[in-house]
Short mmCIF file of C-alpha atoms in Angstrom, two decimals:
data_model
loop_
_atom_site.label_atom_id
_atom_site.label_comp_id
_atom_site.label_asym_id
_atom_site.label_seq_id
_atom_site.Cartn_x
_atom_site.Cartn_y
_atom_site.Cartn_z
CA MET A 1 -0.09 -0.31 0.10
CA ARG A 2 2.84 2.47 0.53
CA THR A 3 4.52 2.21 -2.06
CA ARG A 4 1.41 2.30 -4.29
CA MET A 5 1.34 6.05 -2.57
CA VAL A 6 4.15 6.61 -3.44
CA PHE A 7 4.15 5.69 -7.04
CA SER A 8 0.95 7.49 -7.11
CA LEU A 9 3.10 10.47 -5.55
CA THR A 10 5.63 10.30 -8.18
CA ALA A 11 3.57 10.09 -10.45
CA PHE A 12 1.39 13.21 -9.58
CA ILE A 13 5.17 14.95 -9.60
CA ALA A 14 5.88 13.55 -13.03
CA LEU A 15 2.93 14.72 -14.06
CA LEU A 16 2.98 18.43 -12.80
CA ILE A 17 6.05 19.06 -14.24
CA ILE A 18 4.81 18.49 -18.14
CA ILE A 19 1.54 20.11 -17.94
CA SER A 20 3.55 23.40 -16.20
CA TRP A 21 6.67 23.47 -19.30
CA PRO A 22 4.44 22.40 -23.12
CA ILE A 23 8.82 23.06 -24.33
CA GLN A 24 8.57 18.45 -23.41
CA LEU A 25 5.01 18.00 -26.13
CA LYS A 26 6.17 19.64 -28.01
CA ALA A 27 10.90 19.49 -28.26
CA SER A 28 9.56 16.56 -31.59
CA LEU A 29 7.11 19.23 -32.72
CA ALA A 30 9.18 19.62 -36.84
CA GLY A 31 8.05 22.96 -35.89
CA ASP A 32 10.44 24.04 -33.07
CA SER A 33 13.48 23.17 -34.69
CA GLN A 34 11.86 25.27 -37.58
CA ASP A 35 11.55 27.96 -35.54
CA ILE A 36 14.79 28.00 -33.43
CA GLN A 37 16.75 28.47 -36.92
CA LYS A 38 15.13 31.32 -37.33
CA VAL A 39 16.18 33.05 -33.94
CA LEU A 40 18.94 32.37 -34.95
CA ASN A 41 19.54 33.06 -38.92
CA GLY A 42 17.82 35.86 -37.44
CA THR A 43 14.20 36.15 -39.26
CA LYS A 44 12.37 35.33 -36.36
CA LYS A 45 13.68 38.23 -33.59
CA PRO A 46 12.89 36.96 -29.09
CA PRO A 47 11.81 39.50 -27.32
CA PHE A 48 15.30 39.58 -25.50
CA ALA A 49 19.28 40.15 -27.36
CA LEU A 50 21.15 36.83 -26.52
CA GLN A 51 25.14 37.04 -25.19
CA ASN A 52 26.51 33.53 -27.74
CA ILE A 53 24.82 33.80 -30.11
CA LYS A 54 27.96 32.11 -32.34
CA LYS A 55 27.92 29.20 -29.75
CA LEU A 56 24.16 28.48 -30.17
CA GLN A 57 24.63 28.09 -34.03
CA SER A 58 27.89 25.95 -33.14
CA PHE A 59 24.67 24.37 -30.91
CA TYR A 60 21.58 24.03 -32.31
CA GLN A 61 23.23 23.17 -35.52
CA SER A 62 25.24 20.05 -34.54
CA ARG A 63 21.43 19.21 -32.76
CA ASP A 64 19.87 19.76 -36.43
CA TYR A 65 17.83 22.47 -34.03
CA GLN A 66 16.48 20.59 -31.35
CA SER A 67 15.46 21.71 -28.10
CA ALA A 68 17.25 19.93 -25.50
CA TRP A 69 16.50 22.05 -22.50
CA THR A 70 13.76 19.55 -19.97
CA PRO A 71 12.25 20.53 -17.04
CA VAL A 72 14.98 18.66 -14.18
CA LEU A 73 17.56 19.72 -16.36
CA LEU A 74 15.91 23.98 -16.41
CA SER A 75 15.65 23.31 -12.55
CA GLN A 76 19.16 21.85 -12.50
CA LEU A 77 21.04 25.26 -14.57
CA VAL A 78 18.24 27.54 -12.13
CA THR A 79 20.09 26.10 -9.43
CA SER A 80 23.38 26.86 -10.54
CA ILE A 81 22.21 30.13 -11.88
CA ASN A 82 20.11 31.10 -8.73
CA ASN A 83 24.27 29.17 -7.15
CA THR A 84 26.71 31.65 -8.68
CA THR A 85 26.31 34.08 -5.70
CA SER A 86 29.13 31.71 -3.50
CA HIS A 87 31.72 32.29 -6.38
CA GLY A 88 30.77 35.69 -5.97
CA LEU A 89 28.41 36.40 -9.42
CA SER A 90 24.69 37.37 -10.06
CA PRO A 91 22.30 35.52 -10.48
CA CYS A 92 20.65 38.34 -12.84
CA ASP A 93 23.20 38.54 -15.12
CA TYR A 94 22.33 35.14 -15.95
CA ARG A 95 18.11 36.19 -16.42
CA VAL A 96 17.19 34.09 -13.74
CA THR A 97 14.06 35.39 -13.51
CA LEU A 98 13.00 34.92 -17.14
CA LEU A 99 13.66 30.97 -17.02
CA GLN A 100 11.73 30.85 -13.79
CA ASN A 101 8.28 32.26 -15.09
CA THR A 102 6.48 30.00 -16.34
CA GLN A 103 4.66 32.51 -19.16
CA THR A 104 7.78 32.67 -21.16
CA ASP A 105 7.53 31.64 -24.54
CA TYR A 106 8.42 28.21 -24.09
CA LEU A 107 10.89 28.45 -27.58
CA TYR A 108 12.25 31.20 -25.78
CA ARG A 109 12.88 29.92 -22.72
CA GLU A 110 15.01 26.71 -24.73
CA LEU A 111 17.20 29.65 -26.33
CA LEU A 112 17.62 31.55 -22.89
CA ALA A 113 18.15 28.47 -21.24
CA THR A 114 21.20 27.57 -23.90
CA ASP A 115 22.51 31.25 -23.84
CA SER A 116 22.91 31.75 -19.57
CA TYR A 117 24.32 28.35 -19.96
CA PHE A 118 27.21 29.21 -22.28
CA THR A 119 27.12 32.88 -20.14
CA LEU A 120 27.53 31.43 -16.76
CA ALA A 121 30.20 29.13 -18.41
CA GLY A 122 31.59 31.65 -19.79
CA HIS A 123 32.24 33.61 -16.97
CA LEU A 124 33.63 30.26 -14.59
CA LEU A 125 36.24 29.53 -16.70
CA GLY A 126 37.57 32.72 -18.04
CA GLY A 127 35.74 35.12 -15.43
CA LYS A 128 32.75 37.32 -16.33
CA VAL A 129 35.51 40.77 -16.79
CA ASN A 130 37.78 40.93 -19.84
CA PRO A 131 41.48 41.14 -17.83
CA VAL A 132 43.43 43.52 -19.63
CA SER A 133 40.36 46.02 -19.81
CA ILE A 134 41.07 46.58 -16.01
CA GLU A 135 45.05 45.29 -16.34
CA PRO A 136 46.32 46.41 -19.72
CA SER A 137 49.12 44.52 -19.52
CA TRP A 138 47.23 41.22 -19.46
CA ASN A 139 48.54 39.34 -21.78
CA ALA A 140 48.38 35.51 -19.89
CA PRO A 141 46.58 32.82 -21.42
CA GLY A 142 43.19 31.93 -20.09
CA ARG A 143 41.10 28.56 -19.82
CA GLU A 144 39.95 27.05 -22.69
CA ASN A 145 36.77 24.78 -23.37
CA ASP A 146 34.79 23.71 -26.03
CA LEU A 147 31.38 24.96 -24.63
CA PRO A 148 28.48 23.37 -27.12
CA LYS A 149 30.21 20.07 -28.00
CA TYR A 150 30.59 20.33 -23.64
CA LEU A 151 26.49 21.03 -23.17
CA GLU A 152 26.35 17.97 -24.65
CA THR A 153 27.64 16.40 -22.94
CA SER A 154 26.66 17.97 -19.92
CA LEU A 155 23.37 17.51 -21.00
CA GLN A 156 23.52 13.24 -22.49
CA GLU A 157 24.59 12.75 -19.14
CA GLY A 158 21.97 15.14 -16.85
CA ASN A 159 24.90 16.75 -14.90
CA ILE A 160 23.90 20.83 -15.53
CA GLN A 161 25.58 22.22 -12.07
CA GLU A 162 28.83 19.63 -11.63
CA SER A 163 29.40 20.42 -15.16
CA LEU A 164 29.42 24.65 -14.34
CA GLU A 165 30.81 23.81 -11.15
CA ALA A 166 33.53 21.76 -13.20
CA LEU A 167 34.66 24.91 -14.66
CA ALA A 168 35.88 27.24 -12.02
CA PRO A 169 39.06 27.27 -11.24
CA ASN A 170 40.44 23.45 -9.29
CA THR A 171 42.84 25.18 -6.80
CA GLN A 172 43.30 25.35 -3.14
CA GLU A 173 43.33 28.88 -3.08
CA TYR A 174 40.08 29.48 -4.95
CA LYS A 175 38.13 26.76 -2.11
CA GLN A 176 39.51 29.34 0.04
CA LEU A 177 38.25 32.27 -1.39
CA LYS A 178 34.90 30.39 -1.43
CA LEU A 179 34.09 29.45 1.80
CA ALA A 180 35.64 33.02 3.28
CA LEU A 181 33.47 33.55 1.13
CA ALA A 182 30.32 32.20 2.87
CA HIS A 183 31.88 32.87 5.74
CA TYR A 184 31.34 37.07 5.52
CA ARG A 185 28.15 36.27 4.22
CA LYS A 186 27.04 34.82 7.34
CA ILE A 187 28.87 37.33 9.61
CA SER A 188 26.95 40.21 7.62
CA SER A 189 23.46 38.38 7.66
CA GLN A 190 23.32 38.64 11.24
CA GLY A 191 24.29 42.53 11.40
CA GLY A 192 27.75 42.41 11.31
CA TRP A 193 30.24 44.38 13.59
CA GLY A 194 30.16 47.72 14.95
CA GLN A 195 31.94 50.98 14.17
CA ILE A 196 34.64 52.82 16.05
CA ALA A 197 34.40 55.64 16.44
CA SER A 198 36.91 58.56 14.86
CA GLY A 199 39.25 60.20 17.40
CA PRO A 200 42.46 60.64 18.39
CA LEU A 201 45.50 58.02 18.11
CA LEU A 202 45.11 55.22 20.78
CA LYS A 203 47.95 53.10 22.42
CA LEU A 204 48.80 51.20 25.72
CA GLY A 205 47.95 53.15 28.40
CA SER A 206 44.57 54.99 26.73
CA HIS A 207 40.98 54.57 29.12
CA GLY A 208 37.11 55.17 27.10
CA GLU A 209 34.61 53.96 25.04
CA ARG A 210 36.63 53.10 21.54
CA VAL A 211 38.92 51.38 23.81
CA ILE A 212 35.85 48.67 24.35
CA GLN A 213 34.65 49.16 20.19
CA ILE A 214 38.02 48.03 19.79
CA ARG A 215 38.35 44.83 22.06
CA GLU A 216 35.26 44.31 20.14
CA ARG A 217 36.04 45.07 17.19
CA LEU A 218 38.96 41.85 17.21
CA LYS A 219 37.18 39.87 18.85
CA ALA A 220 34.74 39.15 16.33
CA GLY A 221 38.13 39.43 13.85
CA GLY A 222 39.52 36.41 15.98
CA GLU A 223 42.70 39.01 16.76
CA LEU A 224 41.89 38.97 20.53
CA ILE A 225 42.40 35.19 21.21
CA THR A 226 41.36 36.05 24.79
CA ASP A 227 40.35 38.82 26.91
CA THR A 228 40.38 38.36 30.57
CA ASP A 229 41.15 42.47 30.95
CA GLN A 230 39.32 43.64 33.86
CA ASP A 231 38.33 46.88 32.73
CA PRO A 232 36.89 47.19 29.35
CA ALA A 233 37.91 51.06 28.36
CA GLU A 234 41.75 50.19 29.38
CA TYR A 235 43.20 49.52 26.54
CA THR A 236 45.81 47.26 27.80
CA THR A 237 48.97 45.40 26.97
CA SER A 238 46.29 41.71 25.91
CA LEU A 239 44.50 44.68 23.67
CA GLN A 240 48.16 45.54 21.84
CA GLU A 241 48.93 42.85 20.97
CA GLY A 242 46.04 42.25 19.53
CA VAL A 243 46.31 45.65 17.42
CA GLN A 244 49.78 43.91 16.87
CA ARG A 245 48.56 40.80 15.52
CA PHE A 246 46.05 42.45 13.35
CA GLN A 247 47.98 45.19 11.97
CA LYS A 248 50.47 41.32 10.73
CA ARG A 249 47.20 40.05 9.19
CA ILE A 250 47.41 43.14 6.58
CA ASN A 251 50.78 44.47 5.48
CA LEU A 252 50.63 47.63 8.20
CA GLU A 253 53.42 48.73 11.16
CA ALA A 254 52.94 46.68 13.28
CA ASP A 255 53.54 49.75 16.44
CA GLY A 256 50.05 48.03 18.26
CA LYS A 257 49.18 51.77 18.48
CA VAL A 258 45.25 52.22 16.52
CA GLY A 259 45.43 55.77 13.92
CA PRO A 260 44.44 56.94 10.59
CA ASN A 261 45.41 53.65 8.81
CA THR A 262 44.53 50.89 11.24
CA LEU A 263 41.44 52.84 12.49
CA ARG A 264 40.60 53.10 8.37
CA ASN A 265 40.75 49.10 8.62
CA LEU A 266 39.09 48.31 11.20
CA ASN A 267 36.39 49.40 10.37
CA LYS A 268 35.31 48.00 6.46
CA THR A 269 32.35 46.00 6.63
CA PRO A 270 31.20 42.33 6.63
CA GLU A 271 31.01 44.09 3.26
CA ASP A 272 34.17 45.14 2.58
CA ARG A 273 35.44 42.12 3.45
CA ILE A 274 32.41 40.53 0.84
CA ASN A 275 33.50 42.52 -2.02
CA THR A 276 37.39 42.01 -1.72
CA LEU A 277 36.92 38.24 -2.26
CA ARG A 278 34.14 38.09 -4.76
CA VAL A 279 37.50 40.48 -7.01
CA ASN A 280 40.54 38.72 -5.38
CA MET A 281 38.12 35.71 -7.88
CA GLU A 282 37.87 36.55 -10.39
CA ARG A 283 41.02 37.48 -11.00
CA TRP A 284 42.00 33.72 -10.26
CA ARG A 285 39.25 32.79 -12.62
CA TRP A 286 41.32 34.94 -15.58
CA LEU A 287 44.94 32.71 -14.57
CA PRO A 288 45.27 29.22 -17.04
CA GLU A 289 44.75 26.39 -16.69
CA ASN A 290 48.58 25.42 -15.27
CA LEU A 291 50.47 28.12 -13.98
CA GLY A 292 54.26 26.12 -15.49
CA ASP A 293 56.15 23.06 -13.36
CA ARG A 294 57.84 25.36 -11.99
CA HIS A 295 57.65 28.65 -11.98
CA LEU A 296 57.94 32.95 -9.87
CA ARG A 297 54.58 33.92 -8.95
CA VAL A 298 55.43 37.91 -7.70
CA ASN A 299 51.62 39.34 -5.33
CA ILE A 300 52.92 43.36 -6.20
CA ALA A 301 50.10 43.75 -3.09
CA GLY A 302 51.91 41.74 -0.73
CA PHE A 303 55.74 42.51 -1.47
CA PHE A 304 56.73 38.23 -1.77
CA LEU A 305 58.02 36.61 -4.50
CA GLU A 306 57.48 32.98 -3.99
CA ALA A 307 58.94 30.64 -5.91
CA TYR A 308 56.03 26.44 -7.18
CA ASP A 309 57.46 23.42 -7.76
CA HIS A 310 54.93 20.86 -8.85
CA GLY A 311 52.12 22.87 -6.85
CA MET A 312 54.03 23.16 -4.04
CA PRO A 313 55.69 26.32 -2.79
CA VAL A 314 59.28 25.70 -1.85
CA ARG A 315 60.38 29.28 -1.13
CA ARG A 316 59.62 33.20 -0.66
CA HIS A 317 62.27 36.41 -0.97
CA ASN A 318 60.69 39.66 0.01
CA VAL A 319 60.39 42.05 -2.76
CA ILE A 320 60.64 45.70 -3.36
CA VAL A 321 58.52 46.74 -6.09
CA GLY A 322 56.70 50.05 -8.17
CA THR A 323 55.64 53.26 -6.40
CA ASP A 324 52.17 54.69 -6.72
CA TYR A 325 53.22 56.70 -9.54
CA ARG A 326 56.17 54.00 -11.53
CA GLN A 327 53.16 51.12 -10.97
CA THR A 328 54.66 47.31 -11.51
CA PRO A 329 52.84 46.30 -14.68
CA VAL A 330 51.25 43.13 -13.76
CA PHE A 331 51.66 39.99 -16.75
CA SER A 332 53.27 36.46 -17.92
CA ASP A 333 56.56 35.52 -18.77
CA ALA A 334 59.62 33.25 -18.58
CA ILE A 335 63.22 33.91 -17.56
CA GLU A 336 65.24 33.39 -20.23
CA TYR A 337 68.86 34.54 -18.89
CA MET A 338 70.47 36.39 -16.18
CA ILE A 339 73.54 38.19 -15.79
CA LEU A 340 75.99 38.63 -12.47
CA ASN A 341 77.99 41.72 -12.05
CA PRO A 342 75.36 43.65 -14.07
CA TRP A 343 75.87 47.48 -16.09
CA TRP A 344 72.37 49.45 -14.78
CA TYR A 345 71.53 51.35 -18.24
CA ALA A 346 69.24 53.32 -16.65
CA PRO A 347 65.57 54.72 -18.81
CA ARG A 348 66.16 58.56 -20.35
CA LYS A 349 63.20 59.32 -17.84
CA LEU A 350 64.40 58.03 -14.50
CA ALA A 351 68.09 59.41 -15.45
CA VAL A 352 66.53 62.31 -16.36
CA LYS A 353 63.66 63.03 -13.11
CA ASP A 354 65.49 61.59 -10.67
CA LYS A 355 69.29 61.61 -11.11
CA LEU A 356 70.63 64.88 -13.14
CA PRO A 357 69.31 66.42 -10.38
CA LEU A 358 71.53 65.15 -7.74
CA PHE A 359 74.32 65.44 -10.14
CA ARG A 360 73.79 68.87 -9.91
CA ASN A 361 73.58 69.60 -6.52
CA ASP A 362 76.85 66.61 -5.99
CA PRO A 363 78.74 66.50 -8.93
CA GLY A 364 80.90 64.59 -7.15
CA TYR A 365 78.33 61.61 -6.71
CA PHE A 366 78.46 61.14 -10.24
CA GLU A 367 82.42 59.29 -9.97
CA ARG A 368 82.03 57.33 -6.54
CA SER A 369 78.69 55.83 -7.22
CA GLY A 370 80.20 55.13 -10.90
CA PHE A 371 78.06 56.30 -13.49
CA GLN A 372 78.94 56.46 -16.76
CA LEU A 373 78.71 59.24 -19.83
CA VAL A 374 78.65 57.66 -23.25
CA ASP A 375 77.35 59.50 -26.48
CA LYS A 376 74.64 58.80 -29.31
CA ASP A 377 78.05 56.91 -30.31
CA SER A 378 78.08 54.67 -27.86
CA LYS A 379 80.82 56.73 -27.03
CA ARG A 380 82.18 57.08 -23.67
CA VAL A 381 82.58 60.53 -22.67
CA ASP A 382 84.70 62.61 -19.90
CA GLN A 383 82.34 63.59 -17.79
CA ARG A 384 84.45 66.34 -16.45
CA THR A 385 83.82 68.04 -19.17
CA VAL A 386 80.70 68.58 -18.61
CA GLU A 387 78.33 71.51 -17.36
CA TRP A 388 75.25 69.22 -15.35
CA ASN A 389 73.80 72.83 -15.26
CA ARG A 390 73.22 73.66 -18.98
CA LEU A 391 71.80 69.57 -18.92
CA SER A 392 67.77 69.57 -18.45
CA GLU A 393 65.28 66.79 -19.31
CA ASN A 394 64.63 68.73 -22.57
CA ASN A 395 68.69 68.58 -23.74
CA PHE A 396 70.08 65.35 -22.24
CA PRO A 397 72.58 63.93 -25.48
CA TYR A 398 73.58 61.37 -23.22
CA GLN A 399 73.63 57.97 -22.23
CA LEU A 400 73.22 57.07 -18.18
CA ARG A 401 75.12 53.91 -17.11
CA GLN A 402 76.75 53.02 -13.93
CA MET A 403 79.38 50.19 -13.77
CA PRO A 404 79.22 46.49 -11.90
CA GLY A 405 79.60 47.03 -8.28
CA PRO A 406 78.74 47.16 -4.94
CA LYS A 407 76.64 50.64 -5.50
CA ASN A 408 75.12 49.44 -9.02
CA ALA A 409 71.55 50.36 -8.71
CA LEU A 410 70.71 45.91 -10.43
CA GLY A 411 72.86 44.85 -7.53
CA ARG A 412 75.16 41.43 -7.90
CA VAL A 413 73.29 39.66 -10.65
CA LYS A 414 69.70 40.92 -12.75
CA PHE A 415 67.11 37.44 -14.08
CA ILE A 416 65.40 38.71 -17.20
CA PHE A 417 62.41 37.92 -19.11
CA PRO A 418 62.10 39.97 -22.27
CA ASN A 419 59.16 42.48 -22.03
CA ARG A 420 58.22 45.65 -23.23
CA TYR A 421 58.16 47.02 -20.22
CA ASN A 422 61.38 46.60 -18.89
CA VAL A 423 60.33 45.58 -15.92
CA TYR A 424 62.70 42.09 -14.57
CA LEU A 425 63.94 41.61 -11.57
CA HIS A 426 67.13 41.97 -10.10
CA ASP A 427 69.16 42.62 -6.89
CA THR A 428 69.51 45.81 -4.42
CA PRO A 429 72.49 48.03 -2.56
CA SER A 430 69.74 49.47 -0.77
CA THR A 431 69.24 46.28 1.88
CA GLU A 432 67.86 48.47 4.54
CA LEU A 433 63.81 48.96 2.57
CA PHE A 434 63.27 45.00 3.19
CA ALA A 435 62.71 46.00 6.87
CA LYS A 436 60.12 48.14 6.46
CA VAL A 437 56.43 46.48 5.45
CA GLN A 438 55.18 48.12 2.88
CA ARG A 439 57.55 48.22 -0.14
CA LEU A 440 56.79 50.41 -2.62
CA PHE A 441 61.02 52.23 -3.56
CA SER A 442 60.96 51.37 -7.66
CA SER A 443 60.74 52.25 -10.42
CA GLY A 444 58.66 49.17 -11.59
CA CYS A 445 61.16 46.84 -11.46
CA ILE A 446 61.20 43.80 -8.47
CA ARG A 447 63.90 43.63 -6.59
CA VAL A 448 64.86 40.48 -4.29
CA GLU A 449 65.95 40.29 -0.98
CA ASN A 450 68.79 36.83 -1.07
CA PRO A 451 69.13 37.33 -5.18
CA LEU A 452 71.44 34.98 -4.90
CA ASP A 453 69.57 31.65 -3.18
CA LEU A 454 67.59 32.88 -6.24
CA ALA A 455 69.47 32.63 -8.79
CA GLU A 456 71.16 29.03 -7.42
CA TRP A 457 67.41 27.50 -7.26
CA LEU A 458 66.57 28.48 -10.75
CA LEU A 459 70.54 27.02 -12.05
CA SER A 460 69.42 23.64 -10.47
CA PHE A 461 67.01 23.33 -12.87
CA GLN A 462 69.09 23.44 -16.10
CA ARG A 463 71.36 21.00 -17.78
CA GLU A 464 73.65 22.90 -17.67
CA THR A 465 76.80 21.90 -15.55
CA GLY A 466 79.09 23.35 -13.40
CA TRP A 467 76.86 26.45 -11.10
CA SER A 468 77.42 26.06 -8.35
CA ARG A 469 76.55 28.64 -5.34
CA GLU A 470 80.37 28.63 -4.68
CA LYS A 471 81.34 29.48 -8.65
CA ILE A 472 78.28 32.46 -8.14
CA GLU A 473 79.77 33.18 -5.02
CA GLU A 474 83.58 33.01 -7.49
CA VAL A 475 82.46 35.16 -10.54
CA VAL A 476 80.56 37.47 -8.45
CA GLU A 477 83.20 38.28 -6.10
CA SER A 478 85.28 38.84 -9.64
CA GLY A 479 83.39 41.86 -10.68
CA LYS A 480 82.45 40.75 -14.02
CA GLU A 481 79.79 41.18 -16.45
CA THR A 482 79.05 36.86 -16.28
CA ARG A 483 75.24 36.21 -18.94
CA ILE A 484 73.52 32.50 -18.00
CA ASN A 485 70.78 31.95 -20.51
CA LEU A 486 68.34 29.48 -19.27
CA SER A 487 68.37 26.18 -22.07
CA ALA A 488 64.93 25.96 -19.35
CA PRO A 489 63.01 29.20 -19.67
CA MET A 490 61.50 29.79 -15.74
CA PRO A 491 58.14 31.01 -16.29
CA VAL A 492 56.68 33.89 -13.87
CA HIS A 493 54.08 35.65 -13.22
CA LEU A 494 53.98 39.34 -11.53
CA LEU A 495 50.08 38.93 -10.29
CA TYR A 496 48.01 41.32 -8.10
CA TRP A 497 46.75 40.20 -4.67
CA THR A 498 44.43 42.24 -1.79
CA VAL A 499 43.64 38.48 -0.37
CA LEU A 500 45.96 36.04 0.42
CA CYS A 501 45.62 31.92 0.98
CA ASP A 502 48.05 30.56 3.21
CA SER A 503 47.73 26.71 2.96
CA VAL A 504 49.62 25.21 5.29
CA ASN A 505 47.26 26.74 8.12
CA SER A 506 43.97 28.17 5.82
CA GLU A 507 43.67 31.18 6.53
CA ILE A 508 43.08 34.26 4.54
CA ARG A 509 44.53 37.33 5.08
CA PHE A 510 43.78 40.88 3.83
CA ILE A 511 46.21 43.05 2.58
CA GLU A 512 46.59 47.00 1.91
CA ASP A 513 45.27 47.97 -2.25
CA GLN A 514 48.16 49.59 -2.55
CA TYR A 515 47.56 50.29 -6.36
CA GLN A 516 43.50 50.58 -5.50
CA ARG A 517 43.11 48.97 -8.04
CA ASP A 518 40.72 46.68 -6.49
CA PRO A 519 36.89 48.89 -6.98
CA ARG A 520 37.84 49.00 -10.25
CA ILE A 521 37.37 44.96 -10.85
CA LEU A 522 34.42 45.79 -8.24
CA GLU A 523 32.78 47.73 -10.66
CA ALA A 524 33.06 45.88 -13.61
CA LEU A 525 31.81 42.76 -11.39
CA ASP A 526 28.53 44.82 -10.77
CA THR A 527 27.80 46.45 -14.23
CA LEU A 528 24.94 44.52 -15.01
CA CYS A 529 23.34 44.92 -12.05
CA PRO A 530 25.02 44.68 -8.55
CA ILE A 531 24.14 41.38 -6.17
CA LYS A 532 21.84 41.63 -3.32
#
């Protein structure tokens, strides 16, 4: 009796689905394929624009213009679209309201479903935003897939939801960002955390209501691990340690004081964190499937370089990147060679804007620092014959270069990946700058801490023999410029992340958007409609 009732209920639900979905009844009618073909060849206009017309034509042509979607498959698609918020995307970008509307004409609903699938698949596969529109220097090849064939297989196997999820990046970092997004959405839904009132600098010994607000904010963020202070309004040592912990997490100088910059970051809302996560998930969708079995990644915003070996970070170096007005570009390339004891040929702009004023004020600086001038015929010019005060930005008929040595701007080694930006990795004599937390001091190139360690690591994978650490240091000590070609160029990716994923501790860290690049991506993500 119970089995019969279950069967009857199932049959009843199936009947309701059939009644509510006319396309299932009409899928075999000849008129269906003719109508689909008319829409796709432009002789019949749908009431909405189709965004992927070429993919639609390819898909339906391969199946003789027969309809594809059943109520069950459409339900899966709608579920997937509504779940796009977990990827930081918006369901309304995929016209979910029209898809759910049973009054929508069955023909247009069919085409709309296919079109929406292709749009969502493309966004998960390569990002919603064209990276070049945000980062003009972007040149990394995106992930690709034959989406018409991919959809056909998914329809046959009945796994629309699984097929779409499989198109998102399959990296541990992306998965961590996705979990963090759900976490901060939950915090937001529960009311978030309170704001800290503006006011003067707060530090050890301060007292008042604002101290209580800081205490509560640090508890909400997990930076105040234990709170046993008797007076919550007192700025105690334990509270100072919590502030320092917060400052370290976001790459601020950990002085334990709450000044304007720390206060601004403490007052970022869960919604701010949600948007930062969305932006960084989009950046992951821009990347290729494989960055290289062995490769280097530079996080410009984080001031560090990591070397990867088959998916695992094996070494890390602090770096110095470009200033706000000479920003380090984002792009991918491959290191082809390195030079020990390099000469430095100063770019003209840097020579006339930065160095020329120094030579005017202190002509002795020129010789002390090992600089030379060469004319347009590449002949060396005796600097004693030069009248520095007569030279200017528009009147500087020389090439400025610096000989190898302890004061050379490139230090002991540079790593070259030829590119139109003339950007590369190199050593620096100004090693004291690595003690800074925020390191925006270069003219666009990337200065690397402990670069000879990196050189040794790079050379350990080359077919050439004899480049031991001892030999590297021997050549450096000789002072002679020496070029070393890499038989296997090493991929290097200059990237920009404002959320750091610690795969070891499964920790998410938000850091400063040094170049203010996040807002442009967020605006582009929300172009069609904002996430509610």
